[in-house]
Tab-separated table of C-alpha atoms and ligand atoms in Angstrom:
chain	number	residue	atom	x	y	z
P	1	MET	CA	-3.670	-77.727	-53.718
P	2	THR	CA	-0.650	-77.183	-51.450
P	3	GLU	CA	-1.863	-74.509	-48.922
P	4	ARG	CA	-0.671	-70.354	-50.605
P	5	LYS	CA	1.850	-68.638	-49.514
P	6	HIS	CA	0.760	-64.488	-48.239
P	7	ASN	CA	2.706	-63.426	-50.951
P	8	PHE	CA	4.119	-60.177	-50.236
P	9	SER	CA	5.565	-60.189	-54.814
P	10	ALA	CA	6.418	-56.546	-54.559
P	11	GLY	CA	6.189	-57.638	-59.824
P	12	PRO	CA	4.785	-59.880	-60.512
P	13	CYS	CA	2.046	-60.182	-58.144
P	14	THR	CA	0.081	-61.811	-56.031
P	15	LEU	CA	-3.877	-62.380	-56.865
P	16	PRO	CA	-6.982	-63.194	-56.269
P	17	VAL	CA	-7.290	-66.773	-56.047
P	18	GLU	CA	-10.857	-67.180	-56.848
P	19	VAL	CA	-9.676	-65.608	-60.828
P	20	LEU	CA	-6.684	-68.142	-60.836
P	21	GLN	CA	-9.302	-70.447	-59.986
P	22	GLN	CA	-11.431	-69.468	-63.093
P	23	ALA	CA	-8.861	-69.501	-65.220
P	24	GLN	CA	-7.626	-72.697	-65.029
P	25	GLN	CA	-11.240	-73.750	-65.127
P	26	GLN	CA	-11.483	-72.089	-68.363
P	27	PHE	CA	-7.620	-72.809	-69.982
P	28	VAL	CA	-8.191	-75.630	-71.777
P	29	ASP	CA	-11.458	-74.858	-72.726
P	30	TYR	CA	-13.111	-71.793	-72.852
P	31	GLN	CA	-16.614	-71.340	-73.055
P	32	GLY	CA	-16.927	-74.456	-75.191
P	33	ALA	CA	-15.310	-73.960	-77.655
P	34	GLY	CA	-13.368	-77.115	-78.015
P	35	MET	CA	-10.063	-74.280	-78.287
P	36	ALA	CA	-8.308	-72.425	-75.398
P	37	LEU	CA	-8.382	-68.549	-75.646
P	38	ILE	CA	-5.106	-68.710	-76.497
P	39	GLU	CA	-5.491	-70.986	-79.283
P	40	MET	CA	-8.387	-68.768	-81.359
P	41	SER	CA	-7.783	-65.479	-83.518
P	42	HIS	CA	-7.361	-62.599	-81.626
P	43	ARG	CA	-9.754	-61.489	-84.146
P	44	GLY	CA	-12.831	-64.033	-83.540
P	45	GLU	CA	-15.437	-63.318	-81.728
P	46	HIS	CA	-14.339	-65.149	-78.841
P	47	PHE	CA	-11.379	-62.443	-77.785
P	48	GLN	CA	-13.381	-60.302	-78.980
P	49	ALA	CA	-15.690	-59.868	-76.015
P	50	VAL	CA	-12.734	-60.427	-73.886
P	51	ALA	CA	-11.208	-57.698	-74.555
P	52	SER	CA	-13.836	-55.408	-75.709
P	53	GLU	CA	-15.816	-55.902	-72.111
P	54	ALA	CA	-12.098	-55.902	-70.057
P	55	SER	CA	-12.102	-52.570	-72.165
P	56	ALA	CA	-15.923	-51.863	-70.544
P	57	LEU	CA	-15.267	-52.217	-67.896
P	58	ALA	CA	-12.107	-50.666	-67.045
P	59	MET	CA	-13.502	-47.057	-67.937
P	60	GLU	CA	-16.101	-48.014	-65.660
P	61	ILE	CA	-13.850	-49.541	-62.821
P	62	PHE	CA	-11.201	-46.000	-63.790
P	63	GLN	CA	-14.450	-43.708	-63.022
P	64	ALA	CA	-12.362	-42.651	-67.212
P	65	PRO	CA	-14.020	-39.784	-69.076
P	66	GLU	CA	-15.416	-40.705	-72.477
P	67	GLU	CA	-12.329	-37.994	-73.447
P	68	PHE	CA	-9.659	-41.631	-72.642
P	69	GLN	CA	-9.677	-44.394	-74.131
P	70	VAL	CA	-8.269	-47.074	-72.870
P	71	LEU	CA	-4.884	-48.981	-75.528
P	72	PHE	CA	-3.427	-52.552	-73.849
P	73	LEU	CA	-0.067	-51.828	-75.317
P	74	GLN	CA	2.673	-55.210	-75.344
P	75	ALA	CA	6.495	-54.174	-73.269
P	76	GLY	CA	5.824	-52.712	-69.807
P	77	ALA	CA	5.647	-49.875	-68.080
P	78	THR	CA	8.843	-49.308	-69.794
P	79	LEU	CA	8.304	-49.180	-72.810
P	80	GLN	CA	6.642	-46.611	-72.096
P	81	PHE	CA	9.050	-44.067	-70.451
P	82	SER	CA	10.301	-43.609	-74.351
P	83	MET	CA	6.688	-44.123	-76.218
P	84	ILE	CA	5.539	-40.662	-74.576
P	85	PRO	CA	7.662	-38.108	-75.511
P	86	MET	CA	8.616	-39.672	-78.516
P	87	ASN	CA	4.959	-39.478	-78.966
P	88	LEU	CA	3.833	-36.577	-77.339
P	89	LEU	CA	6.874	-33.398	-77.750
P	90	HIS	CA	7.042	-31.930	-80.492
P	91	PRO	CA	10.285	-29.224	-81.191
P	92	GLY	CA	10.750	-26.260	-78.892
P	93	GLU	CA	8.030	-28.260	-76.308
P	94	LYS	CA	10.180	-30.081	-72.779
P	95	GLY	CA	8.832	-32.382	-70.715
P	96	ALA	CA	8.888	-32.923	-67.289
P	97	TYR	CA	9.846	-34.551	-64.763
P	98	VAL	CA	10.064	-35.782	-60.581
P	99	ASN	CA	12.104	-37.560	-59.764
P	100	SER	CA	11.109	-39.524	-57.422
P	101	GLY	CA	13.292	-42.502	-57.550
P	102	ALA	CA	13.952	-45.232	-59.046
P	103	TRP	CA	11.216	-45.569	-62.399
P	104	SER	CA	11.117	-42.268	-62.395
P	105	GLN	CA	14.757	-42.338	-62.822
P	106	GLY	CA	13.758	-44.898	-65.908
P	107	ALA	CA	11.188	-43.419	-66.510
P	108	ILE	CA	13.381	-39.505	-66.716
P	109	ALA	CA	16.717	-41.312	-68.572
P	110	ASP	CA	14.891	-43.858	-72.026
P	111	GLY	CA	13.034	-39.631	-72.108
P	112	ALA	CA	16.460	-37.756	-72.591
P	113	LEU	CA	16.962	-39.992	-75.435
P	114	HIS	CA	13.351	-38.767	-77.452
P	115	GLY	CA	13.039	-34.570	-76.443
P	116	GLU	CA	14.049	-32.088	-73.797
P	117	VAL	CA	13.788	-32.951	-71.079
P	118	TYR	CA	14.320	-31.751	-67.009
P	119	THR	CA	13.935	-32.120	-63.630
P	120	ALA	CA	11.682	-30.557	-61.617
P	121	TRP	CA	11.488	-32.022	-58.994
P	122	ASP	CA	14.717	-34.145	-57.553
P	123	GLY	CA	14.242	-36.313	-54.544
P	124	ALA	CA	17.627	-37.312	-53.864
P	125	ASP	CA	18.166	-34.283	-51.899
P	126	HIS	CA	15.938	-35.493	-49.744
P	127	HIS	CA	16.801	-39.652	-50.269
P	128	TYR	CA	13.741	-39.887	-51.694
P	129	THR	CA	11.813	-40.314	-48.065
P	130	ARG	CA	8.650	-37.331	-49.640
P	131	MET	CA	7.042	-35.809	-52.186
P	132	PRO	CA	7.470	-31.988	-53.740
P	133	ALA	CA	5.189	-30.968	-52.925
P	134	ASP	CA	3.087	-28.148	-56.232
P	135	ARG	CA	4.716	-24.921	-55.129
P	136	GLU	CA	8.269	-26.979	-54.883
P	137	LEU	CA	8.381	-27.719	-58.764
P	138	ALA	CA	11.502	-25.691	-60.998
P	139	LEU	CA	8.653	-25.773	-64.350
P	140	GLN	CA	9.577	-24.085	-67.536
P	141	ASP	CA	8.300	-22.263	-70.194
P	142	ASN	CA	7.267	-25.217	-72.834
P	143	THR	CA	6.442	-27.560	-71.133
P	144	ARG	CA	4.352	-30.126	-72.410
P	145	TYR	CA	4.381	-31.828	-69.789
P	146	LEU	CA	4.389	-33.590	-65.672
P	147	HIS	CA	5.570	-36.102	-65.846
P	148	ILE	CA	5.348	-38.225	-62.369
P	149	THR	CA	5.209	-41.425	-60.859
P	150	THR	CA	3.089	-41.946	-58.594
P	151	ASN	CA	3.758	-44.893	-56.122
P	152	GLU	CA	7.446	-45.313	-56.328
P	153	THR	CA	7.393	-48.826	-55.553
P	154	ILE	CA	11.191	-49.487	-54.892
P	155	GLY	CA	11.444	-46.726	-52.020
P	156	GLY	CA	7.778	-46.883	-51.054
P	157	VAL	CA	6.361	-43.589	-50.866
P	158	ARG	CA	3.484	-41.700	-53.221
P	159	PHE	CA	1.911	-38.956	-53.812
P	160	ALA	CA	-0.582	-38.598	-51.507
P	161	GLU	CA	-2.561	-35.721	-53.239
P	162	PHE	CA	-1.076	-35.172	-57.052
P	163	PRO	CA	0.120	-32.309	-58.677
P	164	GLN	CA	-1.948	-29.201	-60.108
P	165	VAL	CA	0.200	-27.708	-61.843
P	166	GLU	CA	-0.630	-25.911	-65.489
P	167	MET	CA	0.202	-27.986	-67.657
P	168	PRO	CA	-0.846	-31.776	-68.278
P	169	LEU	CA	-0.131	-34.692	-65.318
P	170	ILE	CA	1.605	-37.641	-66.706
P	171	GLY	CA	1.048	-40.685	-64.079
P	172	ASP	CA	3.077	-44.103	-63.760
P	173	MET	CA	0.819	-45.734	-61.624
P	174	SER	CA	2.057	-49.533	-62.629
P	175	SER	CA	1.676	-49.879	-58.658
P	176	ASP	CA	-0.772	-48.270	-57.597
P	177	TYR	CA	-4.098	-48.428	-60.569
P	178	MET	CA	-6.560	-49.323	-59.384
P	179	SER	CA	-6.051	-48.188	-55.477
P	180	ARG	CA	-7.832	-45.182	-55.657
P	181	PRO	CA	-9.288	-42.029	-57.659
P	182	ILE	CA	-7.904	-40.314	-60.764
P	183	PRO	CA	-8.323	-36.130	-61.061
P	184	TRP	CA	-8.865	-37.489	-65.090
P	185	SER	CA	-8.125	-33.618	-65.825
P	186	ARG	CA	-5.447	-32.998	-64.833
P	187	PHE	CA	-3.819	-35.494	-67.555
P	188	ASP	CA	-3.833	-36.628	-70.293
P	189	LEU	CA	-1.943	-40.008	-70.416
P	190	VAL	CA	-1.518	-42.368	-67.641
P	191	TYR	CA	0.231	-45.922	-67.201
P	192	GLY	CA	1.448	-48.744	-66.060
P	193	GLY	CA	2.207	-52.132	-66.339
P	194	ALA	CA	-0.624	-54.316	-65.151
P	195	GLN	CA	1.794	-57.213	-62.953
P	196	LYS	CA	0.701	-55.433	-60.111
P	197	ASN	CA	-2.172	-54.843	-59.695
P	198	LEU	CA	-4.470	-55.572	-61.958
P	199	GLY	CA	-2.798	-58.524	-63.983
P	200	PRO	CA	-0.272	-60.706	-64.956
P	201	ALA	CA	3.153	-59.693	-66.212
P	202	GLY	CA	3.364	-59.032	-70.752
P	203	LEU	CA	0.425	-56.192	-70.515
P	204	ALA	CA	0.950	-52.138	-70.060
P	205	VAL	CA	-2.967	-50.446	-69.444
P	206	VAL	CA	-2.546	-46.876	-71.034
P	207	PHE	CA	-5.035	-44.809	-70.405
P	208	ILE	CA	-4.587	-41.809	-72.945
P	209	ARG	CA	-6.616	-38.651	-73.726
P	210	LYS	CA	-7.912	-38.955	-76.566
P	211	ALA	CA	-7.682	-35.021	-78.521
P	212	VAL	CA	-3.879	-35.966	-77.749
P	213	LEU	CA	-4.500	-37.912	-80.533
P	214	GLU	CA	-5.022	-35.930	-82.065
P	215	ASN	CA	-1.461	-33.968	-83.051
P	216	SER	CA	0.377	-36.689	-82.289
P	217	ASN	CA	3.810	-37.424	-83.617
P	218	ARG	CA	3.992	-39.479	-87.022
P	219	ASN	CA	7.630	-40.415	-87.450
P	220	ILE	CA	8.414	-43.122	-85.268
P	221	GLY	CA	7.251	-47.172	-86.116
P	222	LYS	CA	3.996	-47.563	-86.783
P	223	TYR	CA	3.808	-50.436	-83.000
P	224	LEU	CA	5.057	-47.149	-80.991
P	225	ARG	CA	2.092	-44.685	-82.363
P	226	TYR	CA	-0.756	-43.963	-79.989
P	227	ASP	CA	-2.836	-42.572	-82.739
P	228	ILE	CA	-2.744	-46.228	-84.437
P	229	HIS	CA	-3.548	-48.118	-81.325
P	230	ALA	CA	-6.432	-46.721	-81.061
P	231	ALA	CA	-7.702	-46.028	-84.243
P	232	HIS	CA	-7.120	-50.221	-84.000
P	233	ALA	CA	-8.295	-50.746	-80.844
P	234	SER	CA	-5.617	-51.704	-79.170
P	235	MET	CA	-5.661	-55.105	-82.481
P	236	PHE	CA	-3.579	-53.437	-84.116
P	237	ASN	CA	-1.082	-56.476	-83.440
P	238	THR	CA	-1.438	-59.172	-82.626
P	239	PRO	CA	-1.922	-58.297	-78.825
P	240	PRO	CA	-1.343	-59.898	-75.719
P	241	VAL	CA	-4.437	-61.971	-75.837
P	242	PHE	CA	-3.243	-64.230	-72.029
P	243	PRO	CA	-3.253	-61.588	-70.193
P	244	ILE	CA	-6.217	-59.188	-72.179
P	245	TYR	CA	-8.661	-61.606	-70.634
P	246	LEU	CA	-7.071	-61.959	-66.938
P	247	PHE	CA	-7.109	-58.421	-66.909
P	248	GLY	CA	-10.875	-58.613	-67.184
P	249	GLU	CA	-11.545	-61.702	-65.187
P	250	VAL	CA	-9.470	-58.567	-62.287
P	251	LEU	CA	-11.464	-56.651	-62.973
P	252	LYS	CA	-14.818	-58.737	-62.823
P	253	TRP	CA	-13.631	-59.829	-59.319
P	254	MET	CA	-12.574	-55.777	-57.870
P	255	LYS	CA	-15.990	-54.972	-59.371
P	256	LYS	CA	-17.527	-57.816	-57.261
P	257	GLN	CA	-15.340	-56.425	-53.662
P	258	GLY	CA	-16.935	-53.179	-54.884
P	259	GLY	CA	-14.644	-51.800	-56.591
P	260	LEU	CA	-12.838	-48.528	-56.384
P	261	SER	CA	-13.948	-47.502	-53.426
P	262	ALA	CA	-13.454	-50.535	-51.864
P	263	MET	CA	-9.885	-50.970	-53.205
P	264	GLN	CA	-8.621	-47.506	-51.726
P	265	ARG	CA	-10.637	-47.779	-48.643
P	266	ASN	CA	-8.196	-51.694	-48.179
P	267	ALA	CA	-5.654	-50.614	-49.650
P	268	GLU	CA	-5.871	-48.169	-46.540
P	269	GLN	CA	-6.430	-50.707	-43.834
P	270	LYS	CA	-4.628	-52.962	-44.293
P	271	SER	CA	-1.423	-50.132	-44.889
P	272	SER	CA	-2.866	-48.402	-41.738
P	273	MET	CA	-1.520	-51.753	-39.493
P	274	LEU	CA	1.533	-51.880	-41.493
P	275	TYR	CA	2.487	-48.550	-40.381
P	276	ALA	CA	0.392	-48.859	-36.666
P	277	ALA	CA	2.566	-52.107	-36.423
P	278	ILE	CA	5.983	-50.000	-37.043
P	279	GLU	CA	4.867	-46.597	-35.108
P	280	GLN	CA	4.332	-48.956	-32.019
P	281	SER	CA	8.242	-50.471	-32.524
P	282	ASP	CA	9.500	-47.969	-30.051
P	283	GLY	CA	11.194	-47.470	-32.653
P	284	TYR	CA	12.650	-51.404	-33.852
P	285	TYR	CA	11.495	-51.008	-36.381
P	286	THR	CA	11.503	-48.239	-38.544
P	287	CYS	CA	10.126	-46.360	-42.156
P	288	PRO	CA	12.304	-44.398	-44.013
P	289	VAL	CA	9.707	-42.898	-45.977
P	290	GLU	CA	8.455	-39.164	-44.085
P	291	PRO	CA	4.700	-40.074	-42.393
P	292	ALA	CA	1.888	-37.845	-44.899
P	293	CYS	CA	4.054	-39.865	-48.706
P	294	ARG	CA	3.931	-43.183	-47.083
P	295	SER	CA	2.888	-46.245	-49.772
P	296	HIS	CA	-0.584	-47.766	-49.211
P	297	MET	CA	0.867	-50.488	-51.680
P	298	ASN	CA	4.534	-51.103	-50.573
P	299	VAL	CA	5.505	-50.895	-47.108
P	300	VAL	CA	8.796	-50.428	-46.844
P	301	PHE	CA	11.094	-50.746	-43.419
P	302	ARG	CA	14.827	-51.375	-41.519
P	303	LEU	CA	15.206	-53.572	-38.540
P	304	PRO	CA	17.730	-52.703	-35.938
P	305	ASN	CA	20.202	-55.184	-38.226
P	306	ALA	CA	21.030	-56.547	-41.279
P	307	GLU	CA	21.337	-59.544	-39.223
P	308	LEU	CA	18.490	-58.599	-37.811
P	309	GLU	CA	17.053	-58.539	-41.230
P	310	GLN	CA	18.231	-61.315	-42.607
P	311	GLN	CA	16.668	-63.896	-39.090
P	312	PHE	CA	13.513	-61.981	-39.699
P	313	LEU	CA	13.704	-62.991	-43.551
P	314	THR	CA	14.432	-65.580	-43.444
P	315	GLN	CA	12.012	-66.538	-40.404
P	316	SER	CA	9.105	-64.775	-41.847
P	317	HIS	CA	10.014	-66.978	-44.465
P	318	ALA	CA	9.634	-70.513	-43.239
P	319	ALA	CA	5.930	-68.396	-41.680
P	320	GLY	CA	4.411	-68.951	-45.289
P	321	MET	CA	5.942	-64.773	-45.935
P	322	VAL	CA	7.142	-65.302	-49.103
P	323	ASN	CA	9.374	-62.180	-50.666
P	324	LEU	CA	9.351	-59.169	-48.021
P	325	LYS	CA	13.094	-58.346	-49.060
P	326	GLY	CA	13.688	-55.071	-49.558
P	327	HIS	CA	14.853	-54.082	-53.929
P	328	ARG	CA	18.360	-54.885	-53.675
P	329	SER	CA	19.373	-51.306	-54.326
P	330	VAL	CA	17.944	-50.227	-51.560
P	331	GLY	CA	17.987	-53.263	-48.945
P	332	GLY	CA	15.361	-53.763	-45.726
P	333	CYS	CA	12.169	-54.799	-45.797
P	334	ARG	CA	9.264	-54.081	-48.387
P	335	ALA	CA	5.854	-55.523	-47.852
P	336	SER	CA	3.936	-54.867	-50.735
P	337	ILE	CA	-0.210	-55.426	-50.516
P	338	TYR	CA	-1.587	-55.213	-53.985
P	339	ASN	CA	-5.006	-54.721	-54.341
P	340	ALA	CA	-5.715	-58.397	-54.014
P	341	MET	CA	-3.550	-59.371	-51.174
P	342	PRO	CA	-5.186	-60.710	-48.006
P	343	LEU	CA	-6.432	-59.151	-45.046
P	344	ALA	CA	-5.303	-61.948	-43.321
P	345	GLY	CA	-1.733	-61.532	-44.636
P	346	VAL	CA	-1.070	-58.410	-43.254
P	347	THR	CA	-2.983	-59.100	-40.292
P	348	ALA	CA	0.032	-62.073	-40.339
P	349	LEU	CA	3.094	-59.993	-40.591
P	350	THR	CA	1.870	-57.741	-37.628
P	351	GLU	CA	1.989	-60.660	-35.704
P	352	PHE	CA	4.636	-62.020	-36.827
P	353	MET	CA	6.486	-58.484	-36.645
P	354	ALA	CA	5.622	-57.792	-33.771
P	355	GLU	CA	6.174	-61.918	-32.350
P	356	PHE	CA	10.037	-61.267	-34.010
P	357	GLN	CA	10.773	-58.292	-31.785
P	358	ALA	CA	9.900	-59.677	-29.056
P	359	ASN	CA	11.576	-63.078	-29.845
P	360	ASN	CA	14.668	-60.353	-30.827
P	361	ARG	CA	15.467	-57.422	-28.984
K	401	PLP	C1	7.162	-52.282	-62.248
K	401	PLP	C2	7.465	-50.403	-62.221
K	401	PLP	C3	7.778	-50.126	-63.435
K	401	PLP	C4	8.542	-51.677	-65.081
K	401	PLP	O1	7.173	-51.732	-65.075
K	401	PLP	P1	7.442	-53.192	-66.407
K	401	PLP	O2	5.838	-53.935	-66.566
K	401	PLP	O3	8.360	-54.473	-66.326
K	401	PLP	O4	8.352	-52.783	-67.687
K	401	PLP	C5	7.539	-48.420	-64.497
K	401	PLP	N1	7.578	-47.961	-62.850
K	401	PLP	C6	6.767	-48.200	-62.392
K	401	PLP	C7	5.995	-47.364	-61.418
K	401	PLP	C8	6.642	-49.722	-60.985
K	401	PLP	O5	6.485	-50.294	-60.897
């Protein structure tokens, strides 16, 4: 195999190499069945075992209480932007949203198509460099939920503390799933696309409070109804077989590493190495995000000018560190350091940053 790159992609992103190798070994002949898992009925014994093991491990590793059910859906986190208001908002109820950047704007725009929604705090007023304190949230009467994006993948901003408000929270955790504990009692639903911390694209992992299913809206297409997916244990229609399998393998890997607390510790260590490299550069590298709200998953930074940024990207690429370009909407650089990014990748990057600075003063 060619040497693996240090892949800082924001998503799809680097996955544990052990998991990829294991999947390769099992791919053509799944556990002696004489066929691949993706060739079998999703209602057969092999896939049933895969799906129920993945569900059980997800509940265990995410430390989800039994008041919640995990659902495996398709169409990424993006479909959840619509499914949430379609299922949860009844006439006269409103959805409140924190606008913390590009992804929450997506949730707000789609939410507005399906119900009455409003922005409870607008990060645009602060150039998306921080998250709100609870007292800054302008919450209205008859608000069904407060939707937050726990980590803004593009802006590199995160909620260090989850809000504590009188209505339930809904969290888009696409880009920091399984990197921090979730205070479940505050949430009715958390969701995310798998391709940032959990596996390949094609799977959305949703945890929903079971009580919510009792009076969720029924007058929508069947695929869009949480209660139907819950009643069928995510097998209402053909589920994304391969992504669920790989998600299960990633969960086993996480468990072997020490589970959620190990993931959290690693994220703190890796992100603080990068922020320290930025802080110790005498202003050569800068991070626009307020220190308390800096993401542990997506570290954004700038260089003194666009020309140096381009050189930085070209030279780091040549040195085996790829996908460090910031999102096209904001520019600059971004290192996404999800759970499967080894410490060695971050060490290589901090060393490269120091060297680049010394050579390009
Ligand atoms: C990537 C991302 C999305 C969109 O996810 P898809 O799975 O591509 O639909 C939504 N929210 C956040 C925070 C993301 O990082």
